[in-house]
CSV table of C-alpha atoms in Angstrom, one decimal:
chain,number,residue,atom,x,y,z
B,1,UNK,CA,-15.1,28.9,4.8
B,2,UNK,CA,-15.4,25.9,3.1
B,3,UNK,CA,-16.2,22.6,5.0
B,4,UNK,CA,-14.1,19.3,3.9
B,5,UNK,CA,-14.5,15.9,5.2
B,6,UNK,CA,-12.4,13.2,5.4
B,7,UNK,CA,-13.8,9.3,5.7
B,8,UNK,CA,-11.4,7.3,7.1
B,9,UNK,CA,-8.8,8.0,9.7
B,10,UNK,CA,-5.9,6.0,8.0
B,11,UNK,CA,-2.7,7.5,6.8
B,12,UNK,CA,-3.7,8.9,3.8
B,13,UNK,CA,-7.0,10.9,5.6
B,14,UNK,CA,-5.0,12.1,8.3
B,15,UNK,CA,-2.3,13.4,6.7
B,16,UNK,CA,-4.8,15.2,4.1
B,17,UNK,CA,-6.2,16.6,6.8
B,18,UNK,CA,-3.1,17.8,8.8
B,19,UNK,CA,-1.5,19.4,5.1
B,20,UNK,CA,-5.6,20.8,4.8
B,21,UNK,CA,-5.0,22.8,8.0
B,22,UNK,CA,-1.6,23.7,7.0
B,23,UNK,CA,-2.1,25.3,4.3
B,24,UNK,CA,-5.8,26.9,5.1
B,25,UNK,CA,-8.6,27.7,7.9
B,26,UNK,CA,-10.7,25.5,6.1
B,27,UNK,CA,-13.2,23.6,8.7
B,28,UNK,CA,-12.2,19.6,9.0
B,29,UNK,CA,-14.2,16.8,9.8
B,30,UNK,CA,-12.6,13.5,10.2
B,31,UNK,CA,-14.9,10.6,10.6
B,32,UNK,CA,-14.0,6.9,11.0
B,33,UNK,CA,-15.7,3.6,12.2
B,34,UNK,CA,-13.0,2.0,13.5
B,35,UNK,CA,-11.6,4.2,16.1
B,36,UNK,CA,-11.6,8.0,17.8
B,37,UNK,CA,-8.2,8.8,16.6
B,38,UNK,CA,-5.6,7.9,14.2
B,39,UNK,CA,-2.6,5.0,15.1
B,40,UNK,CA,-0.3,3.7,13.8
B,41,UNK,CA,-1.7,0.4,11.5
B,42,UNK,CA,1.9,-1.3,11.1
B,43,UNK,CA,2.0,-1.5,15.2
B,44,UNK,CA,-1.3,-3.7,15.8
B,45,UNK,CA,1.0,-7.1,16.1
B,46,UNK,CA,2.7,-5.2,18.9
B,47,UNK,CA,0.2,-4.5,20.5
B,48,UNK,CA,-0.8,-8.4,21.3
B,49,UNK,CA,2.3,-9.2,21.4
B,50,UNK,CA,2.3,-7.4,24.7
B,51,UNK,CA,5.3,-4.7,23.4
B,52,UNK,CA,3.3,-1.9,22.9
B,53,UNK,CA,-0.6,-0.3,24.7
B,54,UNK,CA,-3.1,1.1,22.2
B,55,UNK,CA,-2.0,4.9,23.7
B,56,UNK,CA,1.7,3.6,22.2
B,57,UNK,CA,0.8,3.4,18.5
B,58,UNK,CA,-1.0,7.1,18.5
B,59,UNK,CA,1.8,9.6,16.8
B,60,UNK,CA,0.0,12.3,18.2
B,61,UNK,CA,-1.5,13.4,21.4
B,62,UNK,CA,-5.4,13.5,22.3
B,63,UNK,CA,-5.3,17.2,22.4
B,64,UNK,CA,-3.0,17.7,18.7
B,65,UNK,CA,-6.7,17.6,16.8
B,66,UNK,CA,-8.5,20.4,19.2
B,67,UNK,CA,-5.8,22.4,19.0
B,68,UNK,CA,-5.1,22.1,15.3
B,69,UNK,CA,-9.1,23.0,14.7
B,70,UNK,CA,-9.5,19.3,13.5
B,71,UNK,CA,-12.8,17.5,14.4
B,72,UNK,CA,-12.9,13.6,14.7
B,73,UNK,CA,-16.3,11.9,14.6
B,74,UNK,CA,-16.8,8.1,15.5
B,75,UNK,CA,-19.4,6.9,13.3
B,76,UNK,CA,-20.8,5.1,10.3
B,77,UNK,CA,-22.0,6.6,7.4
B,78,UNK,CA,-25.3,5.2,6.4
B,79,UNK,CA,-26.1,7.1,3.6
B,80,UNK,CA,-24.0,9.3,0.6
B,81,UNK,CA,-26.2,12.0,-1.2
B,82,UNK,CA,-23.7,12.9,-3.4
B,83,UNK,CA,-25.9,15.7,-5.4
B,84,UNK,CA,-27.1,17.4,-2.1
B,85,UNK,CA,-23.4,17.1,-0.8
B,86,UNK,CA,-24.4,15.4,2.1
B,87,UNK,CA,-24.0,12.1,4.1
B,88,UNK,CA,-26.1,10.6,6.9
B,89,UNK,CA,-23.9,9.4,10.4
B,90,UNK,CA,-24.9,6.9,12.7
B,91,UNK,CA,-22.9,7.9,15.9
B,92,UNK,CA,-24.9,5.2,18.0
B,93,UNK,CA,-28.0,6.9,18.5
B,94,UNK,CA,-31.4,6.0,17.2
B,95,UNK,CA,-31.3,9.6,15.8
B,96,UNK,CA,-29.1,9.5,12.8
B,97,UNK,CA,-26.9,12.6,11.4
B,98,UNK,CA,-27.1,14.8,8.7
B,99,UNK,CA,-23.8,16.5,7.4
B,100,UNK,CA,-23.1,18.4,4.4
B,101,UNK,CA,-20.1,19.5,3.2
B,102,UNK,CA,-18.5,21.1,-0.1
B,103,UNK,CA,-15.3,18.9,-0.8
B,104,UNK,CA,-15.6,15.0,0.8
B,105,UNK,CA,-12.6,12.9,0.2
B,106,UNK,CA,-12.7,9.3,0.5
B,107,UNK,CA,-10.1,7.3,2.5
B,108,UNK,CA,-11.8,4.0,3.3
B,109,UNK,CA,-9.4,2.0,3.0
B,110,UNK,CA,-9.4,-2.2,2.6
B,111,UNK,CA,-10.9,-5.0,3.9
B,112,UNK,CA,-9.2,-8.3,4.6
B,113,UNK,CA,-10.1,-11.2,1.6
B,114,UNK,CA,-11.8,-14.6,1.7
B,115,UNK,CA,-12.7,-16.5,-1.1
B,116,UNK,CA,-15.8,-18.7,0.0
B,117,UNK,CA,-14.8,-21.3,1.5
B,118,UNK,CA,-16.7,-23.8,3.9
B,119,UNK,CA,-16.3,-22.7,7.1
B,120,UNK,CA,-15.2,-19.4,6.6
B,121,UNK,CA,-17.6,-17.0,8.9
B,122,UNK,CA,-16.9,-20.0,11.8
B,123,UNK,CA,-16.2,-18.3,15.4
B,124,UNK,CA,-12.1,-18.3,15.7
B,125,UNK,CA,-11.7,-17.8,11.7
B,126,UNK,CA,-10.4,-14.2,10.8
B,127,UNK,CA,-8.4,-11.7,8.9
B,128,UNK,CA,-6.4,-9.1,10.3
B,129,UNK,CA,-6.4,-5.7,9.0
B,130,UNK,CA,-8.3,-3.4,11.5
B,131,UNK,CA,-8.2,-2.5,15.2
B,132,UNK,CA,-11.4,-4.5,15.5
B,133,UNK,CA,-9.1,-7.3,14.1
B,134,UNK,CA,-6.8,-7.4,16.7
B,135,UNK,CA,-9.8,-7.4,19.3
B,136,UNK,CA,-11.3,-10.4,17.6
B,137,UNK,CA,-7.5,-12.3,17.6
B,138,UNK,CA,-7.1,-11.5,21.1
B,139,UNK,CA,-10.4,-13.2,22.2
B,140,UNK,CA,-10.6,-15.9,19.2
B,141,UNK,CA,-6.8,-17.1,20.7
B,142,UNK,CA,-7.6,-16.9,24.4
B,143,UNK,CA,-6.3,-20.5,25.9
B,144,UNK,CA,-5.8,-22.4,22.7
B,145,UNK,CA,-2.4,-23.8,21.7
B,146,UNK,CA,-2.6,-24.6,17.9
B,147,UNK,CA,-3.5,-22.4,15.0
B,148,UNK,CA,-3.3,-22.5,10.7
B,149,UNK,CA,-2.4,-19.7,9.0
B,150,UNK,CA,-3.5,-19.6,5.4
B,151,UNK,CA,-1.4,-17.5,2.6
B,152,UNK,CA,1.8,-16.0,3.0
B,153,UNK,CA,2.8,-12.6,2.1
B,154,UNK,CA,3.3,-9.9,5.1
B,155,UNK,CA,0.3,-10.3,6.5
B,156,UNK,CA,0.9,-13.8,7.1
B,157,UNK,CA,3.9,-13.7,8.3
B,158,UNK,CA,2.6,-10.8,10.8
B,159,UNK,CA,0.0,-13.4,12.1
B,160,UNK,CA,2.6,-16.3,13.0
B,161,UNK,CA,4.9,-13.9,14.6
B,162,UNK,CA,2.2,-12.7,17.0
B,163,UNK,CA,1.0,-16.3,17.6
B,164,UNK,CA,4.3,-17.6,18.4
B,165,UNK,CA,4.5,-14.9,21.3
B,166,UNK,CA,1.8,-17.0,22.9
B,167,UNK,CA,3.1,-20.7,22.7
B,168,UNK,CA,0.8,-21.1,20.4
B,169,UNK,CA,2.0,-23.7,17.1
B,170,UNK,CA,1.5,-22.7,14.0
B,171,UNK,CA,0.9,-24.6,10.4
B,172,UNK,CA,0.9,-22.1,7.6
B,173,UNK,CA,-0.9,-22.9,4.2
B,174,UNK,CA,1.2,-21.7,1.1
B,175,UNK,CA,-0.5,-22.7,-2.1
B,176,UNK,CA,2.7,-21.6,-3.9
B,177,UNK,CA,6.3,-23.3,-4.3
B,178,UNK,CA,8.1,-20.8,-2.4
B,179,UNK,CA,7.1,-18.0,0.1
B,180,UNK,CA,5.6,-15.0,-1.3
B,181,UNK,CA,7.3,-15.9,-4.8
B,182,UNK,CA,4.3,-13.8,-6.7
B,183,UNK,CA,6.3,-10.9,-5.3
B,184,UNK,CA,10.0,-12.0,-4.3
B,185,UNK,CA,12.4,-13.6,-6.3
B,186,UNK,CA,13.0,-17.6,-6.1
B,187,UNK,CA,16.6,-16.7,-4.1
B,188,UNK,CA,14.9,-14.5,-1.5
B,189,UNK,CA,11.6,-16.2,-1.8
B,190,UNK,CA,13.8,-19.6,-0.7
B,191,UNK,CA,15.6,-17.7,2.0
B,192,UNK,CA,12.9,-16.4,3.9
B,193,UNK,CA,10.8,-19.6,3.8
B,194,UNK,CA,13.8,-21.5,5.7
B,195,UNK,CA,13.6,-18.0,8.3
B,196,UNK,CA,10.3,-19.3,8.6
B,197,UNK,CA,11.0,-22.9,9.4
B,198,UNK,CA,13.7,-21.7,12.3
B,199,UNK,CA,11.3,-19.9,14.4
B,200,UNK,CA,9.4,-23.0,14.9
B,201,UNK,CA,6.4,-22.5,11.7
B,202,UNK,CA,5.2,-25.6,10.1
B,203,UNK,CA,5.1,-24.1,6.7
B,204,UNK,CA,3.6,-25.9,4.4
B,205,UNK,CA,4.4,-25.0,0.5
B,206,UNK,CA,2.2,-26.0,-2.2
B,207,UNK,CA,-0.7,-26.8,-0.4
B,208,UNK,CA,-4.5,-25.3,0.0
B,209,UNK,CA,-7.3,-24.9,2.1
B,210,UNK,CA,-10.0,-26.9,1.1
B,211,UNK,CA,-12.5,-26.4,3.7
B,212,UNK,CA,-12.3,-25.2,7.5
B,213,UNK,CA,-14.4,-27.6,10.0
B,214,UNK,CA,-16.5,-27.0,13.3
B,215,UNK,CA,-17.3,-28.7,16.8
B,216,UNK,CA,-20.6,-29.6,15.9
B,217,UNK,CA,-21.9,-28.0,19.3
B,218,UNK,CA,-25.7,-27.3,18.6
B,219,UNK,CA,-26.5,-25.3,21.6
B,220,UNK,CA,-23.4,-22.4,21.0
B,221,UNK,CA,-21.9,-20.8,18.3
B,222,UNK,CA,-19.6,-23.0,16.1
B,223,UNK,CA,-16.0,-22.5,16.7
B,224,UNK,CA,-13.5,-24.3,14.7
B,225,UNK,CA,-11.4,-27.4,15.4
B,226,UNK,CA,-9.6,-28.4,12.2
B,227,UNK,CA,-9.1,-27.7,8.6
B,228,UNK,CA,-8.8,-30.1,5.5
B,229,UNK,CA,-6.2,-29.7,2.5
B,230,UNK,CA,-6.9,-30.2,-1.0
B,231,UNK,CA,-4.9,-33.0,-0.7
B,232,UNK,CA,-7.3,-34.2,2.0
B,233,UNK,CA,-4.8,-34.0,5.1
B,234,UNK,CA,-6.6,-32.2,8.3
B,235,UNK,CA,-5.7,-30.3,10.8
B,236,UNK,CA,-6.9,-29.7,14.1
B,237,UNK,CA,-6.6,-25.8,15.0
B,238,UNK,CA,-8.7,-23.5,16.9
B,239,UNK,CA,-7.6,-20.4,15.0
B,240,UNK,CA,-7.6,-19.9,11.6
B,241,UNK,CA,-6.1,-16.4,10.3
B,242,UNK,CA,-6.9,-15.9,6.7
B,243,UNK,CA,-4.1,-14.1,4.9
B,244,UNK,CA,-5.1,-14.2,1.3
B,245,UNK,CA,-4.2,-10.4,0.7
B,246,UNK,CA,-7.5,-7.1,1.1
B,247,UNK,CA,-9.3,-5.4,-1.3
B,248,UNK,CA,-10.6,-1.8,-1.3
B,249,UNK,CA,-13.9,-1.3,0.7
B,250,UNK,CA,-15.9,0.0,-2.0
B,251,UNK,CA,-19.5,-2.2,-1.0
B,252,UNK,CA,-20.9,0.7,0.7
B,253,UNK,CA,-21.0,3.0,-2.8
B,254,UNK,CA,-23.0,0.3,-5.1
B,255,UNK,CA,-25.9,1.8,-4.9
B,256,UNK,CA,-24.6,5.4,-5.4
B,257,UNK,CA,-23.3,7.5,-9.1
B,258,UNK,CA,-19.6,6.6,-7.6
B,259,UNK,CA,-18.0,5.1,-10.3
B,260,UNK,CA,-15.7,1.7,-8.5
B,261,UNK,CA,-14.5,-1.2,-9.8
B,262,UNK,CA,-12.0,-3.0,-7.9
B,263,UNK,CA,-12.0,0.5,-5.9
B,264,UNK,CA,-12.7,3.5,-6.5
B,265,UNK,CA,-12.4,4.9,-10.0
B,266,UNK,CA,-9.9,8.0,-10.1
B,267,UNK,CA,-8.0,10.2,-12.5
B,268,UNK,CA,-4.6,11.6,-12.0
B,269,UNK,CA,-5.4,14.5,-9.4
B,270,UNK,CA,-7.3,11.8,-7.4
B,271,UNK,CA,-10.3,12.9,-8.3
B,272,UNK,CA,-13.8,10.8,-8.9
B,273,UNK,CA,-16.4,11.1,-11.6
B,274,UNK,CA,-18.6,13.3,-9.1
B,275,UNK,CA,-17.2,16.9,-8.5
B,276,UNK,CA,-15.7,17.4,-5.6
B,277,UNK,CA,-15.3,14.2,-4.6
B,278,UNK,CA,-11.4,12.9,-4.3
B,279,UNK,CA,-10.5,9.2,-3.5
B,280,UNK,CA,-7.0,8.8,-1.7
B,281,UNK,CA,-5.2,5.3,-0.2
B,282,UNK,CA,-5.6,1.7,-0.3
B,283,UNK,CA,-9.4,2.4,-1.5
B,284,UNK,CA,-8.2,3.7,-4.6
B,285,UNK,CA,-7.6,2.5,-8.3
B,286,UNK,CA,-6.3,4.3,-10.8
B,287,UNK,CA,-8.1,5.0,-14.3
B,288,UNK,CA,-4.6,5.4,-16.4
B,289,UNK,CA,-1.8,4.0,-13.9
B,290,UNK,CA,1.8,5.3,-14.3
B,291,UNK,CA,4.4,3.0,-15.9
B,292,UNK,CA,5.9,0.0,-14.2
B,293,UNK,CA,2.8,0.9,-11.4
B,294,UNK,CA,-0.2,-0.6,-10.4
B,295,UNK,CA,-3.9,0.4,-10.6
B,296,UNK,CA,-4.2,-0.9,-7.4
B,297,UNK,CA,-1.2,-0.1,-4.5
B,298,UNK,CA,-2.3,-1.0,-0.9
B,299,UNK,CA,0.9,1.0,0.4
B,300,UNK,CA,1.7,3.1,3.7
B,301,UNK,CA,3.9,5.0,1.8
B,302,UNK,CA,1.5,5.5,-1.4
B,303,UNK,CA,-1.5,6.5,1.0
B,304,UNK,CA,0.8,9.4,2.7
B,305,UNK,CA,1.9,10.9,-0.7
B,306,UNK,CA,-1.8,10.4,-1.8
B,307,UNK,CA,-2.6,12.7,1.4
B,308,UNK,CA,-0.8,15.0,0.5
B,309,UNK,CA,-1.0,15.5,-2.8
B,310,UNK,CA,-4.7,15.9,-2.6
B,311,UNK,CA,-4.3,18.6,-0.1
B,312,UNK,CA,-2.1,20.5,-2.1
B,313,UNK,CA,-4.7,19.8,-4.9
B,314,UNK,CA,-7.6,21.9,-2.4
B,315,UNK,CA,-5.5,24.0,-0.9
B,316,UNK,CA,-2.8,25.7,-4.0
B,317,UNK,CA,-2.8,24.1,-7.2
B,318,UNK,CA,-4.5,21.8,-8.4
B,319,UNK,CA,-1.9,18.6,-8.8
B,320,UNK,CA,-0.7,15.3,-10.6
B,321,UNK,CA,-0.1,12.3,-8.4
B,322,UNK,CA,3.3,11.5,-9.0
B,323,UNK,CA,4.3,8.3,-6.0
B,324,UNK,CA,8.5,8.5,-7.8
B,325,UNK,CA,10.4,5.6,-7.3
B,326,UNK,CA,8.2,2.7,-5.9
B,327,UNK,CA,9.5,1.5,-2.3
B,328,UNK,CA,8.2,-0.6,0.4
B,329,UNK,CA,9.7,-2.0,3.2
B,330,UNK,CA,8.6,-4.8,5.6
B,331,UNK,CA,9.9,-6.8,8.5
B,332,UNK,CA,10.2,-11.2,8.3
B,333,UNK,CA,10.4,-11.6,11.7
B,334,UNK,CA,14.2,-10.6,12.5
B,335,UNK,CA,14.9,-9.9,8.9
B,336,UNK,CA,14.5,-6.4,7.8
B,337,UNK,CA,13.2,-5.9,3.7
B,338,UNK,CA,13.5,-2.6,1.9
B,339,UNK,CA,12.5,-2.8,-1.9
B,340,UNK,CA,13.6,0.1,-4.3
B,341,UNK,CA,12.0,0.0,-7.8
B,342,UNK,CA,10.9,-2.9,-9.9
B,343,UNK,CA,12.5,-6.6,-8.7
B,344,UNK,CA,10.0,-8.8,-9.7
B,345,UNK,CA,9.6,-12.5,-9.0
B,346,UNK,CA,11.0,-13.1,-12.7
B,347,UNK,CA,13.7,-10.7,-14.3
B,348,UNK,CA,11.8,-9.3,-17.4
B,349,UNK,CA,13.6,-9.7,-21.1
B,350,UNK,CA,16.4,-6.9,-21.1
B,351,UNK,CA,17.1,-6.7,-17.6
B,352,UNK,CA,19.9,-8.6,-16.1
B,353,UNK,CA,19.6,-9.7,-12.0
B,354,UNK,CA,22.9,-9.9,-9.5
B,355,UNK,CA,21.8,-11.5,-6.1
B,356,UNK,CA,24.1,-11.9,-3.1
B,357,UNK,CA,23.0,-13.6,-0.3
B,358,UNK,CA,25.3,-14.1,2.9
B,359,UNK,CA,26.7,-17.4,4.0
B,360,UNK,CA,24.2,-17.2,7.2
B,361,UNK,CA,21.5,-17.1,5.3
B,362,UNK,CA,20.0,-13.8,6.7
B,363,UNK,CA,21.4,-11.0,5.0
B,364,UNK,CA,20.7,-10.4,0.8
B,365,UNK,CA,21.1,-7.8,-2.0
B,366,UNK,CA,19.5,-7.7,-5.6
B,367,UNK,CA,20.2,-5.6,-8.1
B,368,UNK,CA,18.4,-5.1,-11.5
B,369,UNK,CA,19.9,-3.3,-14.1
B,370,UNK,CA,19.4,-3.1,-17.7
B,371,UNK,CA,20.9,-4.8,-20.5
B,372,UNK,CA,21.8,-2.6,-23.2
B,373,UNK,CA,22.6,0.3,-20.8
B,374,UNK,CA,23.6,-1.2,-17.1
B,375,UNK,CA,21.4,1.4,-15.5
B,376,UNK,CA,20.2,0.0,-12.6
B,377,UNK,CA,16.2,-0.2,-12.5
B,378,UNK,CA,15.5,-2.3,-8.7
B,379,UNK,CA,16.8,-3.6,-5.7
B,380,UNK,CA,15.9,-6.0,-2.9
B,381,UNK,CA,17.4,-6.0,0.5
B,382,UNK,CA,17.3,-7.9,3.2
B,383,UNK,CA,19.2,-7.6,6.6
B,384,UNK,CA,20.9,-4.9,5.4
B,385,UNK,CA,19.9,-1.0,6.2
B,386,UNK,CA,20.4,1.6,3.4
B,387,UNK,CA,19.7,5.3,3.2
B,388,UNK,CA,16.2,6.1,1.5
B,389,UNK,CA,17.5,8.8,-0.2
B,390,UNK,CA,21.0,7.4,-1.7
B,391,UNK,CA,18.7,4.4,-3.2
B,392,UNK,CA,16.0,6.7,-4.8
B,393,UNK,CA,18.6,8.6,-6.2
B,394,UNK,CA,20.7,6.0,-7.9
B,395,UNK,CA,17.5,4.8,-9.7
B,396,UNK,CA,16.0,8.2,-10.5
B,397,UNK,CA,19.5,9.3,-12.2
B,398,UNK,CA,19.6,6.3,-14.2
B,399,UNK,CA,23.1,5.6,-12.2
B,400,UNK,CA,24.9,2.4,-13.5
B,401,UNK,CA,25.4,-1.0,-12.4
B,402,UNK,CA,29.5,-0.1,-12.0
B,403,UNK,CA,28.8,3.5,-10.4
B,404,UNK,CA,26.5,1.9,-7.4
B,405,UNK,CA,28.4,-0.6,-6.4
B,406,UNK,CA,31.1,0.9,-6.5
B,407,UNK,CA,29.4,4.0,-4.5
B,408,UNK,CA,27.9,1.1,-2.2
B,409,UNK,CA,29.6,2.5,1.2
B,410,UNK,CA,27.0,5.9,0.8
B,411,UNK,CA,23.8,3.8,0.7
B,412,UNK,CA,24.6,2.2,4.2
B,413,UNK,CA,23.7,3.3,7.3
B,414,UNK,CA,24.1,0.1,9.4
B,415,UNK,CA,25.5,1.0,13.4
B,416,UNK,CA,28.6,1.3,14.1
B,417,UNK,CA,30.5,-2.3,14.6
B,418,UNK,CA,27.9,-4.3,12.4
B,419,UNK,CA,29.8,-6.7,10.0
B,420,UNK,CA,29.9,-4.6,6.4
B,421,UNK,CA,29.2,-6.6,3.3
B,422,UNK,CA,30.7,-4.0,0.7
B,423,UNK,CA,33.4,-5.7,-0.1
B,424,UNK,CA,32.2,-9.5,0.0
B,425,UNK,CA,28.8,-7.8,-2.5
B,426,UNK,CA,31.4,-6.0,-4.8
B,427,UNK,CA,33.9,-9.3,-5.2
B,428,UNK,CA,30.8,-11.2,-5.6
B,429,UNK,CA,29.6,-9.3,-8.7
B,430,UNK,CA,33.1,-9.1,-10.2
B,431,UNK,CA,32.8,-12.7,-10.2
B,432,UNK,CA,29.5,-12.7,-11.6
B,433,UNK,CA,30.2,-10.3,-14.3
B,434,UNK,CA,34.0,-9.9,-14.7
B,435,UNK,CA,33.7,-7.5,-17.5
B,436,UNK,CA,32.5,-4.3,-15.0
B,437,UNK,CA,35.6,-5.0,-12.8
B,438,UNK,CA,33.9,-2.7,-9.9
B,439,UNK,CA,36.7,-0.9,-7.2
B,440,UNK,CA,35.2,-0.2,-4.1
B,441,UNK,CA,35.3,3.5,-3.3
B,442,UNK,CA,35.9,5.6,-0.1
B,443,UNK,CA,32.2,7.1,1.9
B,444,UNK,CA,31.3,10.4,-0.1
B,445,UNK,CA,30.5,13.3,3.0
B,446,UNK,CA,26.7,12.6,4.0
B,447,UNK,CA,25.6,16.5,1.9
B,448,UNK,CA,27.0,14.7,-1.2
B,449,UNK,CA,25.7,11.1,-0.7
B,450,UNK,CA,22.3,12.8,-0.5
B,451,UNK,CA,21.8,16.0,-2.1
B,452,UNK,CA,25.1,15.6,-4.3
């Protein structure tokens, strides 16, 4: 019997370990800093937002891991001996733990960003990425009443949602013209940066943090009381949440033969440069990434497929990491954001962009297609809710411009007596690009809008 062990109790580890079990009687260690058992990372803002407890965010009961033969271990590992196949635990104890193992695979995940600025490692200042996060944010914003938010993106926009659940005002820092326009579109970008304003956010475009500032109190720790732009305004706060994006948490293997750069160095079965060592999640980056993909993808739904695909790797045949279409989704505030395959910011050459956006101002639809062919290549949605499935497969089958929107009905899944925008999208892009004259169809039956 072969013993594996899994660092990091994240999405990707756990569900390694849970397809590990599945498919063998191999023994599983899970160990993790950060907490006993796995949650659900997406559901920390709920948590202090008072929707959710802790017990809420944990998709499986206490006694799932006994019962599945799975054992969790708190603890830090102080030490990797990769060519004894060992690692040293610190449980808490002055006596520190030895264990060996034959396969170790490496879910460490990320760690929030800063970028040196004065001020930074002030009490009250913080990222927000792990459970320990949300700890710190519930004591740092005990009793205060104003608080800066610097960078956008989701995290950001996670931050000032909790924060507004408190009475608490909030001034976010944007260094760039629009919100999040590295990643959304100007039209999208534009829309959700007025979302923004409504729910009370002083957002601030085009402006950065210079410096963050203290009370001067000499006989505590220093807390913070204001920040400074670079164009010199300040602003009084007692919180600052830093929201300039994570990196992998690859510090701990420096001094080791682990090969990392900005994370952790792997081919395409996920594997390192030391035998029997696999890397899987947002701690990864990839030697030789896949077209239109990143070395680097900080994803939920990269870090499952990652899971498994490693498992499958240990357990049956040895396999490629293939992630498919890219998708993410994401929540600004009220409005809801899928994202199918490539939509970036800028349309590249040969790819032509339709965007619809609804006279509220909360609802939207991109779709990128390409030039010479019509197939469509991306899409952005916001507001809206479409089936997974339909929206994989229209991009996967290279489906035209003319054939999806036309087909629009099967992609969406909103409840019954929500306003439908098929028609309003479909006149929209006739009017955009008379030359497709798109009819609406009828709803195919659900086997064919899926499996069809």
């Amino acid at each position: 019997m072969r013993h594996i062990v899994i660092l990091g109790n994240g999405i990707s580890g756990i569900t390694a370990a849970r397809h590990i079990r599945k498919h063998s009687d191999d023994r599983i260690t899970v160990i993790s800093s950060e907490t006993e058992h796995f949650f659900s990372r997406t559901a920390l803002m709920y948590i202090y937002m008072g929707h959710m407890k802790y017990e809420h965010t944990k998709p499986y009961e206490d006694y799932f891991w006994e019962k599945n033969r799975i054992e969790l271990r708190q603890a830090w590992v102080s030490h990797f001996d990769f060519d004894n196949k060992s690692i040293t635990l610190d449980e808490g104890t002055n006596v520190p733990t030895e264990l060996t193992y034959d396969i170790l695979i490496l879910g460490v995940g990320s760690e929030s960003n800063a970028f040196g600025w004065p001020g930074q490692d002030l009490e009250g200042v913080q990222g927000f990425y792990s459970f320990q996060d949300l700890e710190a944010m519930e004591a740092n914003t005990e009793g205060i009443d104003r608080a800066v938010i610097v960078g956008g993106g989701l995290i950001g926009i996670e931050m000032a949602e909790m924060l507004l659940t408190r009475d608490i005002r909030v001034t976010m820092l944007v260094r760039e013209e629009a919100y999040w326009n590295g990643v959304l579109p100007k039209e999208e970008a534009e829309m959700i940066g007025r979302h923004i304003r409504e729910h009370g956010v002083d957002l601030r475009l085009e402006t950065e943090l210079e410096a963050i500032h203290d009370d001067n109190n000499r006989e505590a720790a220093l807390r913070v009381t204001s920040v400074t732009t670079k164009n010199g305004e300040q602003i009084d706060c007692q919180f600052v949440g830093l929201a300039v994006g994570v990196h992998p948490n690859v510090k701990q293997f420096s001094d080791t033969a682990l090969e990392t750069d900005k994370g952790i160095l792997v081919n395409e079965f996920l594997e390192t440069n030391i035998p029997d060592v696999y890397a899987i999640g947002d701690c990864v980056q990839h030697r030789n990434p896949l077209e239109d993909r990143k070395s680097v993808e900080q994803i939920w739904y990269t870090g499952r497929i990652m899971g498994e695909t490693v498992a499958r790797s240990i357990c049956q045949t040895r396999t490629p990491y293939q992630p498919g279409v890219f998708f993410n989704s994401a929540k600004f505030m009220d409005i809801e954001y899928q994202t199918y395959g490539q939509v970036p910011a800028e349309a590249p050459e040969g790819i032509k962009s339709f965007y619809w956006e609804h006279p509220g101002g909360k609802i939207a639809l991109r779709l990128n297609y390409r030039e010479d062919n019509n197939t469509l290549t991306g899409i952005n949605n916001f507001g809206m809710r479409l089936r997974h499935e339909v929206c994989e497969k229209w991009i996967k089958g290279k489906k035209s411009i003319g054939y999806v929107l036309s087909h629009f009905r099967d992609a969406h899944f909103d409840p019954e007596f929500f306003q439908r925008h098929e028609k309003s999208i479909v006149a929209a892009f006739n009017k955009h690009s008379p030359k497709h004259n798109v009819k609406l169809g009828g709803k195919a039956p659900f086997w064919e809008r899926v499996w069809g």
